[in-house]
Coordinates of C-alpha atoms in Angstrom, one line a residue:
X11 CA 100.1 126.5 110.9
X12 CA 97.9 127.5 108.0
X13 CA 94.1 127.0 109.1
X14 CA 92.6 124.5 106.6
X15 CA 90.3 126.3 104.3
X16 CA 86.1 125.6 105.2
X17 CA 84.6 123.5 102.3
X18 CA 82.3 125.6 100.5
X19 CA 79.2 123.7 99.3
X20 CA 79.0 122.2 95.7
X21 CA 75.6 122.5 95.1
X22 CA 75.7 126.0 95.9
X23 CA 78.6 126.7 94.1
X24 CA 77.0 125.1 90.7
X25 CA 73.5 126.9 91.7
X26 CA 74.1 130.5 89.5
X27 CA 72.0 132.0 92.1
X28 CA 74.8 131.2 95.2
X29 CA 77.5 132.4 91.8
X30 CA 76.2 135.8 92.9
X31 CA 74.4 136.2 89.9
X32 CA 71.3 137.8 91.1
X33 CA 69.6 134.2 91.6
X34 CA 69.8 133.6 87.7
X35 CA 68.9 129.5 87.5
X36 CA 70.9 127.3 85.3
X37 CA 70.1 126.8 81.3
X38 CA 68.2 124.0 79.9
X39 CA 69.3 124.5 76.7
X40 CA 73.2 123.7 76.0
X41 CA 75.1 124.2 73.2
X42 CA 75.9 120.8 71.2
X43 CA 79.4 120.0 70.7
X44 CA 81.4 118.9 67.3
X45 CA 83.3 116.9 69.1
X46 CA 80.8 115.7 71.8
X47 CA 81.2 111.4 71.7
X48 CA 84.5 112.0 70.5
X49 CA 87.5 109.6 72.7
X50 CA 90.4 111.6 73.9
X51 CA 93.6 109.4 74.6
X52 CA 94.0 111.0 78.1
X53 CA 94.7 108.2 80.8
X54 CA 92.3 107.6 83.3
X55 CA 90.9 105.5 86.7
X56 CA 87.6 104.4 87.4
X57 CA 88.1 103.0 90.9
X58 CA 85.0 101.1 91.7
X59 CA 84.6 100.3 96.0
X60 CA 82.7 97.5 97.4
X61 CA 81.4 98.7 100.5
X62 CA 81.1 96.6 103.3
X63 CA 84.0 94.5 102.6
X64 CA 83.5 91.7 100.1
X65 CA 84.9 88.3 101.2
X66 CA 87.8 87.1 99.3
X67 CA 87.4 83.6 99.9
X68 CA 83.9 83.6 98.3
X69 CA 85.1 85.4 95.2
X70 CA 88.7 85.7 93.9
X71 CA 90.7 83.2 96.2
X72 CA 88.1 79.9 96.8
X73 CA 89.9 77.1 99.0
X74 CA 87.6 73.8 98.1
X75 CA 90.3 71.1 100.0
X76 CA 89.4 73.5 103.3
X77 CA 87.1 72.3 106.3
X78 CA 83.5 72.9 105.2
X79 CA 83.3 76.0 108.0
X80 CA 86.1 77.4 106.4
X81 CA 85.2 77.0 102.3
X82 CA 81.9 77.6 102.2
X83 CA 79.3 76.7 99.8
X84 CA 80.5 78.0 96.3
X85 CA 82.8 75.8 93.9
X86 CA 85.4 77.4 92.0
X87 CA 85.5 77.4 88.1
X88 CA 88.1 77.3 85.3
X89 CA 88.9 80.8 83.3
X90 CA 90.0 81.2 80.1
X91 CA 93.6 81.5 82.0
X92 CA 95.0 78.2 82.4
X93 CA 95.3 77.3 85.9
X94 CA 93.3 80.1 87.6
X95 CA 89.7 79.9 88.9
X96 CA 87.3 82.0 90.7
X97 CA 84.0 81.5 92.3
X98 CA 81.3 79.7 90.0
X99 CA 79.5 82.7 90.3
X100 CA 81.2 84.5 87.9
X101 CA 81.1 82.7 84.8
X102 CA 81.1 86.0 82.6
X103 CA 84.1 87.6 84.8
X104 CA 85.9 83.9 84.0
X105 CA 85.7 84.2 80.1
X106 CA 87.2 87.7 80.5
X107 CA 90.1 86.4 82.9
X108 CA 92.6 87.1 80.3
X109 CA 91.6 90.6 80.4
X110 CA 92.0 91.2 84.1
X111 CA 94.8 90.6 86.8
X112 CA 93.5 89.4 90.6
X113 CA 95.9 90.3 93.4
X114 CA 95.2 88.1 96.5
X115 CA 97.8 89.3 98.4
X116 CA 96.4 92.4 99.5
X117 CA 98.4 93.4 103.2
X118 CA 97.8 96.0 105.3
X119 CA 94.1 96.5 105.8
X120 CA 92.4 98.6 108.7
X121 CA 89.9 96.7 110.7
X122 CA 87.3 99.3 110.7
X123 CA 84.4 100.0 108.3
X124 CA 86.1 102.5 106.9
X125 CA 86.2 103.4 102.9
X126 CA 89.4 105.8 103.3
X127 CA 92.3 103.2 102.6
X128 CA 90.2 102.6 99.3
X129 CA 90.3 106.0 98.3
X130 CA 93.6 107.5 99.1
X131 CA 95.5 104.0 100.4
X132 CA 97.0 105.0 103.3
X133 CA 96.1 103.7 106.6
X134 CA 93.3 105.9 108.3
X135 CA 95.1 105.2 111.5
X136 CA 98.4 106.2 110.9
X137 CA 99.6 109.8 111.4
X138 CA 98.4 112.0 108.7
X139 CA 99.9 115.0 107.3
X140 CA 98.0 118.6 108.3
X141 CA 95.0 118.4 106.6
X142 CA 94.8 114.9 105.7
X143 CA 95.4 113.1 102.5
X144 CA 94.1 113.6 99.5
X145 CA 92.3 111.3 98.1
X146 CA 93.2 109.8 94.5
X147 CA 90.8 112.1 92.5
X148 CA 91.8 114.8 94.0
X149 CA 95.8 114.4 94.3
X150 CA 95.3 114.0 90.3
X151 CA 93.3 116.9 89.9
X152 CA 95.8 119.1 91.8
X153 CA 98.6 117.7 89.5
X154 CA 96.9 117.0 86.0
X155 CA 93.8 119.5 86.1
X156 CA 91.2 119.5 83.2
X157 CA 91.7 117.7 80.2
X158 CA 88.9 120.7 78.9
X159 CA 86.9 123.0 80.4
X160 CA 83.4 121.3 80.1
X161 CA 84.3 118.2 82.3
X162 CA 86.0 118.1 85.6
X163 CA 89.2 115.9 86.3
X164 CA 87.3 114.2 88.7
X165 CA 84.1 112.8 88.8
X166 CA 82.4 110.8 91.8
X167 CA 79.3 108.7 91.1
X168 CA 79.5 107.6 94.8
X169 CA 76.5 107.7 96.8
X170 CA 76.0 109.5 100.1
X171 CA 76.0 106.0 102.8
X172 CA 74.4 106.6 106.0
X173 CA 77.5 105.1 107.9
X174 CA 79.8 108.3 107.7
X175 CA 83.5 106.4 106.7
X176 CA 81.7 104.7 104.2
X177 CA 81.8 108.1 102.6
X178 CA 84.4 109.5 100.5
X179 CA 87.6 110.8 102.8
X180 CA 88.1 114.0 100.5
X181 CA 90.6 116.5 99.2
X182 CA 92.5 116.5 102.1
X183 CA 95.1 119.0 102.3
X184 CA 95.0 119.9 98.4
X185 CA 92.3 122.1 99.4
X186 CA 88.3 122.3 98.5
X187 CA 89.4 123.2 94.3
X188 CA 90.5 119.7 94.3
X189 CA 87.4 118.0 95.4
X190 CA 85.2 115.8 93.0
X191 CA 82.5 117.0 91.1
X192 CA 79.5 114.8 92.6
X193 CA 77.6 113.9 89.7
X194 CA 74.3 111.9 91.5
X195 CA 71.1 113.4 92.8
X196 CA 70.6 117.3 92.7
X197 CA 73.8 118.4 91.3
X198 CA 72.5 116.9 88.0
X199 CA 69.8 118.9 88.0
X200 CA 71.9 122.1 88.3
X201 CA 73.0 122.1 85.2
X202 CA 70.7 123.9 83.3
X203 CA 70.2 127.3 82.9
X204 CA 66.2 128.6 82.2
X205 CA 65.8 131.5 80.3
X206 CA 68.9 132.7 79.4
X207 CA 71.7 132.5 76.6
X208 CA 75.6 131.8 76.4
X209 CA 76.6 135.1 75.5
X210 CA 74.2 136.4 78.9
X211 CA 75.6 133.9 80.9
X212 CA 79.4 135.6 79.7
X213 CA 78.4 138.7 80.9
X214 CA 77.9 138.0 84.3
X215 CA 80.4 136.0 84.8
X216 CA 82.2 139.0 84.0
X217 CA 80.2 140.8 86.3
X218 CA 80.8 138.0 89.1
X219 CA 84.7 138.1 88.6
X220 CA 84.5 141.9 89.5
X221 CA 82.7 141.1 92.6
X222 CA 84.7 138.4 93.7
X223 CA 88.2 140.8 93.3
X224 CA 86.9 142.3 96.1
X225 CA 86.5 139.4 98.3
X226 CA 89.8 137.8 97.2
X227 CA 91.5 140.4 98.7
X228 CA 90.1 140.1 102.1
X229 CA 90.0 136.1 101.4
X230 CA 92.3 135.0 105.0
X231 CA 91.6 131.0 104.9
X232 CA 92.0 130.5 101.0
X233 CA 88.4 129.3 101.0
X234 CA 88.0 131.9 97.4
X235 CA 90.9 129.4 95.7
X236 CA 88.7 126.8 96.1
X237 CA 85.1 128.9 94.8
X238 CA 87.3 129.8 91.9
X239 CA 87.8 126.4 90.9
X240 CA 83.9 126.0 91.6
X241 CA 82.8 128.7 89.5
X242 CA 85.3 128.2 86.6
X243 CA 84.0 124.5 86.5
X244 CA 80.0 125.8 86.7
X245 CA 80.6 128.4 83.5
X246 CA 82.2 125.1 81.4
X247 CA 80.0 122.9 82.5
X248 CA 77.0 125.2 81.1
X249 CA 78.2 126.1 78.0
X250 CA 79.2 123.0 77.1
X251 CA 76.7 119.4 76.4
X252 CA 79.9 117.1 77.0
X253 CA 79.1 116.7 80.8
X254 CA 75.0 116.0 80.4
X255 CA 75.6 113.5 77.6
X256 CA 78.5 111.6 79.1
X257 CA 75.6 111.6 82.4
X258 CA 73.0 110.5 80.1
X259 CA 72.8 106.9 79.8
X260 CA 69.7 106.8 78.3
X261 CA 72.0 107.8 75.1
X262 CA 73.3 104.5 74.9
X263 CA 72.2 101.7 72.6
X264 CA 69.7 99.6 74.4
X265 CA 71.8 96.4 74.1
X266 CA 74.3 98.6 75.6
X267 CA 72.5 99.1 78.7
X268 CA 71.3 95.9 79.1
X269 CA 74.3 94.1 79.0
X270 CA 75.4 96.0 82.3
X271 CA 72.0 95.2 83.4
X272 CA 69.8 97.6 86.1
X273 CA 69.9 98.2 89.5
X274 CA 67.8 99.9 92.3
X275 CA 69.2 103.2 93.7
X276 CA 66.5 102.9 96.8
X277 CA 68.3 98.9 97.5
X278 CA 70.5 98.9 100.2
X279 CA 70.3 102.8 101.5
X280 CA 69.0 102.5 104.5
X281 CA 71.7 99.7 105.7
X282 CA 74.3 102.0 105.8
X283 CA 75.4 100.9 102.2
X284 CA 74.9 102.2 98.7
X285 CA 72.7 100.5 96.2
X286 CA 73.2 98.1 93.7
X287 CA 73.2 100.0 90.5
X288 CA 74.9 98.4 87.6
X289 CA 74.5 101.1 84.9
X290 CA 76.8 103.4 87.8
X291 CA 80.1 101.8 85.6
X292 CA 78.0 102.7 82.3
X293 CA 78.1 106.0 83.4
X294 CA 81.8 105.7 84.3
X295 CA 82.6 105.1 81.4
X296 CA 80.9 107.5 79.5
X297 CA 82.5 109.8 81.4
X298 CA 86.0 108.8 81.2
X299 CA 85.9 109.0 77.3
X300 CA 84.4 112.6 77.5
X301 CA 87.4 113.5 79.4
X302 CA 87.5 112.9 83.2
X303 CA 91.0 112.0 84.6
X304 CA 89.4 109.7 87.5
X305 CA 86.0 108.6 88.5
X306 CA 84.8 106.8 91.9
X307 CA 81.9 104.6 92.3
X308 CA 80.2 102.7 95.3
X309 CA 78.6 99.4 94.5
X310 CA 76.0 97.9 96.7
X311 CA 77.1 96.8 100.4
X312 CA 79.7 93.8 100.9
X313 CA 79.0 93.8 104.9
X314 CA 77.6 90.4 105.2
X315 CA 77.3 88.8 108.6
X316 CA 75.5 85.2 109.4
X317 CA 72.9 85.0 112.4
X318 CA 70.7 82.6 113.4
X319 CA 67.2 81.8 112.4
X320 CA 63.8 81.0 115.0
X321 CA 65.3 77.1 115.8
X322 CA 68.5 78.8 117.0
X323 CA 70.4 77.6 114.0
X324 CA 72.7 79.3 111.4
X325 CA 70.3 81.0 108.7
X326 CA 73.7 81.3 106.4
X327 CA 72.3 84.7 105.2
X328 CA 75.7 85.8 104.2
X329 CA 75.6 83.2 101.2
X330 CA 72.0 84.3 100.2
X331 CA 72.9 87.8 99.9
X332 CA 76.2 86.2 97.6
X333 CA 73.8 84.2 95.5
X334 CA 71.9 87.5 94.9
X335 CA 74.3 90.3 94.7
X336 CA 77.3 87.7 92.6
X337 CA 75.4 87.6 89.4
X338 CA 74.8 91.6 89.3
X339 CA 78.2 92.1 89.7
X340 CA 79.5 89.5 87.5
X341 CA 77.1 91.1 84.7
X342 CA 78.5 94.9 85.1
X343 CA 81.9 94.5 85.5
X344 CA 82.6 91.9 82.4
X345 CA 80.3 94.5 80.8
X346 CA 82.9 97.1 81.7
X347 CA 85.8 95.6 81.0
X348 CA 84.6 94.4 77.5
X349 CA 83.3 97.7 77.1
X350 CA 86.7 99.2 77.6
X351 CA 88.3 96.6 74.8
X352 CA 85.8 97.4 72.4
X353 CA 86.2 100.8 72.8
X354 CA 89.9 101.0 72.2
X355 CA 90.0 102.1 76.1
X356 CA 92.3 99.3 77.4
X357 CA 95.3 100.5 77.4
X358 CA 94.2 104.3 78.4
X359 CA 92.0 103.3 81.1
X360 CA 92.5 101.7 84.0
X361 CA 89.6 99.8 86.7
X362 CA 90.5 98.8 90.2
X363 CA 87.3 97.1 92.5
X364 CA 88.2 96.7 95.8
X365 CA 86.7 96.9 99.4
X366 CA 88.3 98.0 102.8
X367 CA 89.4 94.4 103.9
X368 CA 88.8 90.7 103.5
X369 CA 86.6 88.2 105.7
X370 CA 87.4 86.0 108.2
X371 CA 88.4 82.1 106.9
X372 CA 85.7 80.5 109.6
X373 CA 82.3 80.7 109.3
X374 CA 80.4 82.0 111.9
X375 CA 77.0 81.1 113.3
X376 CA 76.6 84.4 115.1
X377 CA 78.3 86.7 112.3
X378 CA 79.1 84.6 109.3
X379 CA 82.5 85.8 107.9
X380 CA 83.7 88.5 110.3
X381 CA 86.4 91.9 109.3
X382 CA 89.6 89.8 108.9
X383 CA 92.4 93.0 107.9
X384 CA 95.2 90.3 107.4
X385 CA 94.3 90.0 103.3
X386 CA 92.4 91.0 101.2
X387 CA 92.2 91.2 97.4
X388 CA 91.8 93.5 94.3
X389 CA 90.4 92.7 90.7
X390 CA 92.0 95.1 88.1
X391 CA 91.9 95.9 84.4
X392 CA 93.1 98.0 81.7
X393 CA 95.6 100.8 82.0
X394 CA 97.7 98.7 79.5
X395 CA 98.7 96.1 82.4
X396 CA 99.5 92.6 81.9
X397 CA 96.5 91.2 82.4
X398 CA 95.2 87.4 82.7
X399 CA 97.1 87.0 85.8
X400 CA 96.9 86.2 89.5
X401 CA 99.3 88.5 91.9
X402 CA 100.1 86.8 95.7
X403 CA 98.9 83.7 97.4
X404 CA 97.4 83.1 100.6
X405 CA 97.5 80.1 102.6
X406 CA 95.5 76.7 102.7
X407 CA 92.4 78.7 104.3
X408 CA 92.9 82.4 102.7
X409 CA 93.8 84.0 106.4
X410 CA 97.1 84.8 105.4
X411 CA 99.6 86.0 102.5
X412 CA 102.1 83.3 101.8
X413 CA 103.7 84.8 98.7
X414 CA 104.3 88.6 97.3
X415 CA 102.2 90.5 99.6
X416 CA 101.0 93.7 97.9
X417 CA 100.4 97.5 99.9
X418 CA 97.8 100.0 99.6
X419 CA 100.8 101.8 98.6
X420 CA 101.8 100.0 96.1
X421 CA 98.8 99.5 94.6
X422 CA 97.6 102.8 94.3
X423 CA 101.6 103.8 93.1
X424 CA 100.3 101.2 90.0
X425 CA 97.6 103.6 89.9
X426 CA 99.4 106.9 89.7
X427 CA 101.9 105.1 87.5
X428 CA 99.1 104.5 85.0
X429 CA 97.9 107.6 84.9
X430 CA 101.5 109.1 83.9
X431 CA 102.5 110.7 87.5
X432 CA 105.9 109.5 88.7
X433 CA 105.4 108.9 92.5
X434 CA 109.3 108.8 92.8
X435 CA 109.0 112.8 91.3
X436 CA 105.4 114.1 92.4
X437 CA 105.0 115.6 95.6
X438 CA 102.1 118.2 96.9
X439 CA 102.4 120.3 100.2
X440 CA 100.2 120.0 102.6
X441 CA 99.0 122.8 105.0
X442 CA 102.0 123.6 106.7
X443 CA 104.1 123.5 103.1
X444 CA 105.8 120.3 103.5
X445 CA 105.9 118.4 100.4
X446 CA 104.4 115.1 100.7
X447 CA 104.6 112.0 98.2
X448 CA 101.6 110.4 97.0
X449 CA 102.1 107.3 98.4
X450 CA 104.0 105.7 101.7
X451 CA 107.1 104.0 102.4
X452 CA 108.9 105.0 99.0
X453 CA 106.3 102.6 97.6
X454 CA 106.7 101.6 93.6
X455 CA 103.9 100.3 91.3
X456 CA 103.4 96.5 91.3
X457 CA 105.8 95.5 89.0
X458 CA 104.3 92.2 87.5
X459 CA 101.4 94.7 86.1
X460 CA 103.9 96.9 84.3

């Protein structure tokens, strides 16, 4: 078997100094580009995952005739699709409903807090080829690549959680070239170089590429494929402004901005989660139309549990942290998705929000709505789907699918679909050279969105 190549660090990889360029530090001035702002038609994902688990019931699939422990506190409303509601909460997600298809049929969840399925959507449990699976960012970047040389294929806005599977899974078996450009804290900063020009910064990357020949050919675990890719991606970034605009939201209009609304990158950290910050599918955006293929996101922390107060009785804290964290969301992604309409992106770009699994259809005084892997749902729009549509039923108390259950597989098959890769056509190999298909079970994308 071929031993799976060590990840090399990112932020040492984008650092010229660890480009073995005599600690030379990144430029602060960039050269502007003619066609900076300017939208490609290139199709794209941004795939945008609640952690935590967000519970269905509450949101996308209410059940007012149900038992009061089972239907909880929120009313559903009417959408500007006859016959389907959602949760009250969401009246600006309601008035887009035409723009955006809910599956509620969602089969095949793990149990576990764990973000993997999300990302990839196979089950973490099942038997994994050598090296693991790729997850979607990076299978695309291994089959599409750049769309240019100054932005990445893909992009992750994720934050780093505290609770390890939270985290992104990775590139899996495509190997550390594949992996995402992570766009939040430091790495931002690395782009810039001080005291230097474009034309110096060409010459020693031409003095780097003599170096590395020589440690190419003594390379044994294929770790130099993946500094290649690195060091290719450093050199466009910094001769080109595409990547530190599409970064800076602060270029956008400030109605812009506010109509996504502002979050608190410090909220939720230290609970294993990531924070609430709205302007993260701003940002998404941005960077989609300045050319990235796919771009992940985590939004605030879905992993709400009940308890009880001082008098021993339910504190029904999970619907608190609803009536707070409901609005926020309602605000961003209707901001997003009109964003994408206005924008001419619709059809080219596609949005899936989704968590790791659904909640439990009883209330519970000890831990509210529990993990219930039996259903769960997505919210999707764009990509030139038919849209203002509900996909799958559940039953009378949302614990089970009743009609057209939907896989992972098939889901993220609608995904691939979108993006132009035929899943019945595309494989990659993994360690050991076995081709492997992108998705399970000779799964096909959800036809009723096609």
């Amino acid at each position: 078997m071929t031993p799976r190549p060590t990840r090399p660090s990112r932020r040492g990889f984008l650092k010229i100094g660890s480009l073995g360029l005599g600690g030379l530090t990144l430029p602060n001035l960039l050269r502007a580009e003619s066609a900076a702002g300017v939208r490609s038609s290139h199709k794209s994902v941004i795939l945008i995952y609640l952690v935590g688990g967000p519970p269905h019931q509450d949101m996308f699939d209410l059940k007012p005739d149900a038992p009061k422990e089972v239907a909880g506190p929120w009313k559903p409303t009417a959408t500007n699709v006859t016959g389907v509601q959602i949760c009250e909460a969401f009246p600006k997600l309601a008035r887009n409903m035409d723009k955006l298809a809910i599956v509620r049929s969602l089969v095949g969840n793990q149990a576990d807090h764990d973000a993997a399925q999300s990302y990839h959507g196979h089950h973490p449990r099942k038997p994994a080829p050598a090296g693991g699976w790729p997850q979607l960012g990076s299978a695309v970047a291994k089959v599409q690549g750049a769309v240019g040389p100054s932005v990445p294929p893909f992009v992750s806005l994720c934050y780093t959680c505290t609770h390890g599977p939270y985290n992104e899974p990775g590139p899996g078996f495509v190997g550390p070239a594949a992996s995402p450009f992570r766009a939040m804290g430091q790495t931002r900063e690395d782009m810039v170089l001080r005291g230097i020009t474009v034309n110096q910064l060409a010459e020693r990357k031409a003095l780097l590429a003599g170096f590395d020949d020589l440690r190419r050919d003594i390379d044994a675990t294929g770790g130099m494929k993946g500094m290649d890719a690195f060091t290719r991606q450093a050199f466009g970034l910094l001769t080109s402004s595409r990547m530190a605009e599409a970064l800076d939201v602060s270029r956008e209009p400030l109605a812009v901005r506010e109509r996504y609304g502002t979050g608190d990158p410090k909220v939720f950290v230290d609970a294993n989660g990531a924070p609430r910050v709205p302007q993260s599918l701003l940002m998404a955006r941005r960077l989609v139309e300045a050319g990235a293929r796919v771009v992940t996101l985590n939004y605030s922390k879905w992993d709400w549990h009940g308890g009880l107060n001082a008098e021993g009785r339910p504190n029904n804290s999970i619907f608190l942290r609803e009536k707070e964290d409901f609005p926020v969301f309602d605000q961003c992604v209707s901001a997003l998705v009109e964003d994408l309409h206005a924008r001419g992106l619709d059809r080219d770009c596609t949005v899936v929000v989704m968590g790791e699994f659904g909640r439990t259809p009883k209330i519970s005084a000890q831990v509210g709505r529990d993990h219930w892997p039996a259903v769960n749902c997505a919210l999707l729009a764009g990509g030139g789907m038919r849209t203002g549509q509900v996909i799958g039923a559940t039953d009378k108390i949302a614990g089970e699918a009743v009609s057209r259950p939907v896989s992972f597989a098939e889901l993220f098959a609608t995904l691939y679909h979108n993006l132009g890769i035929d899943v019945n056509q595309v494989t990659l190999p993994d360690l050991t050279g076995r081709p492997q298909f992108l998705v399970e079970d000779n799964a096909q994308p959800v036809r009723e969105l096609l």
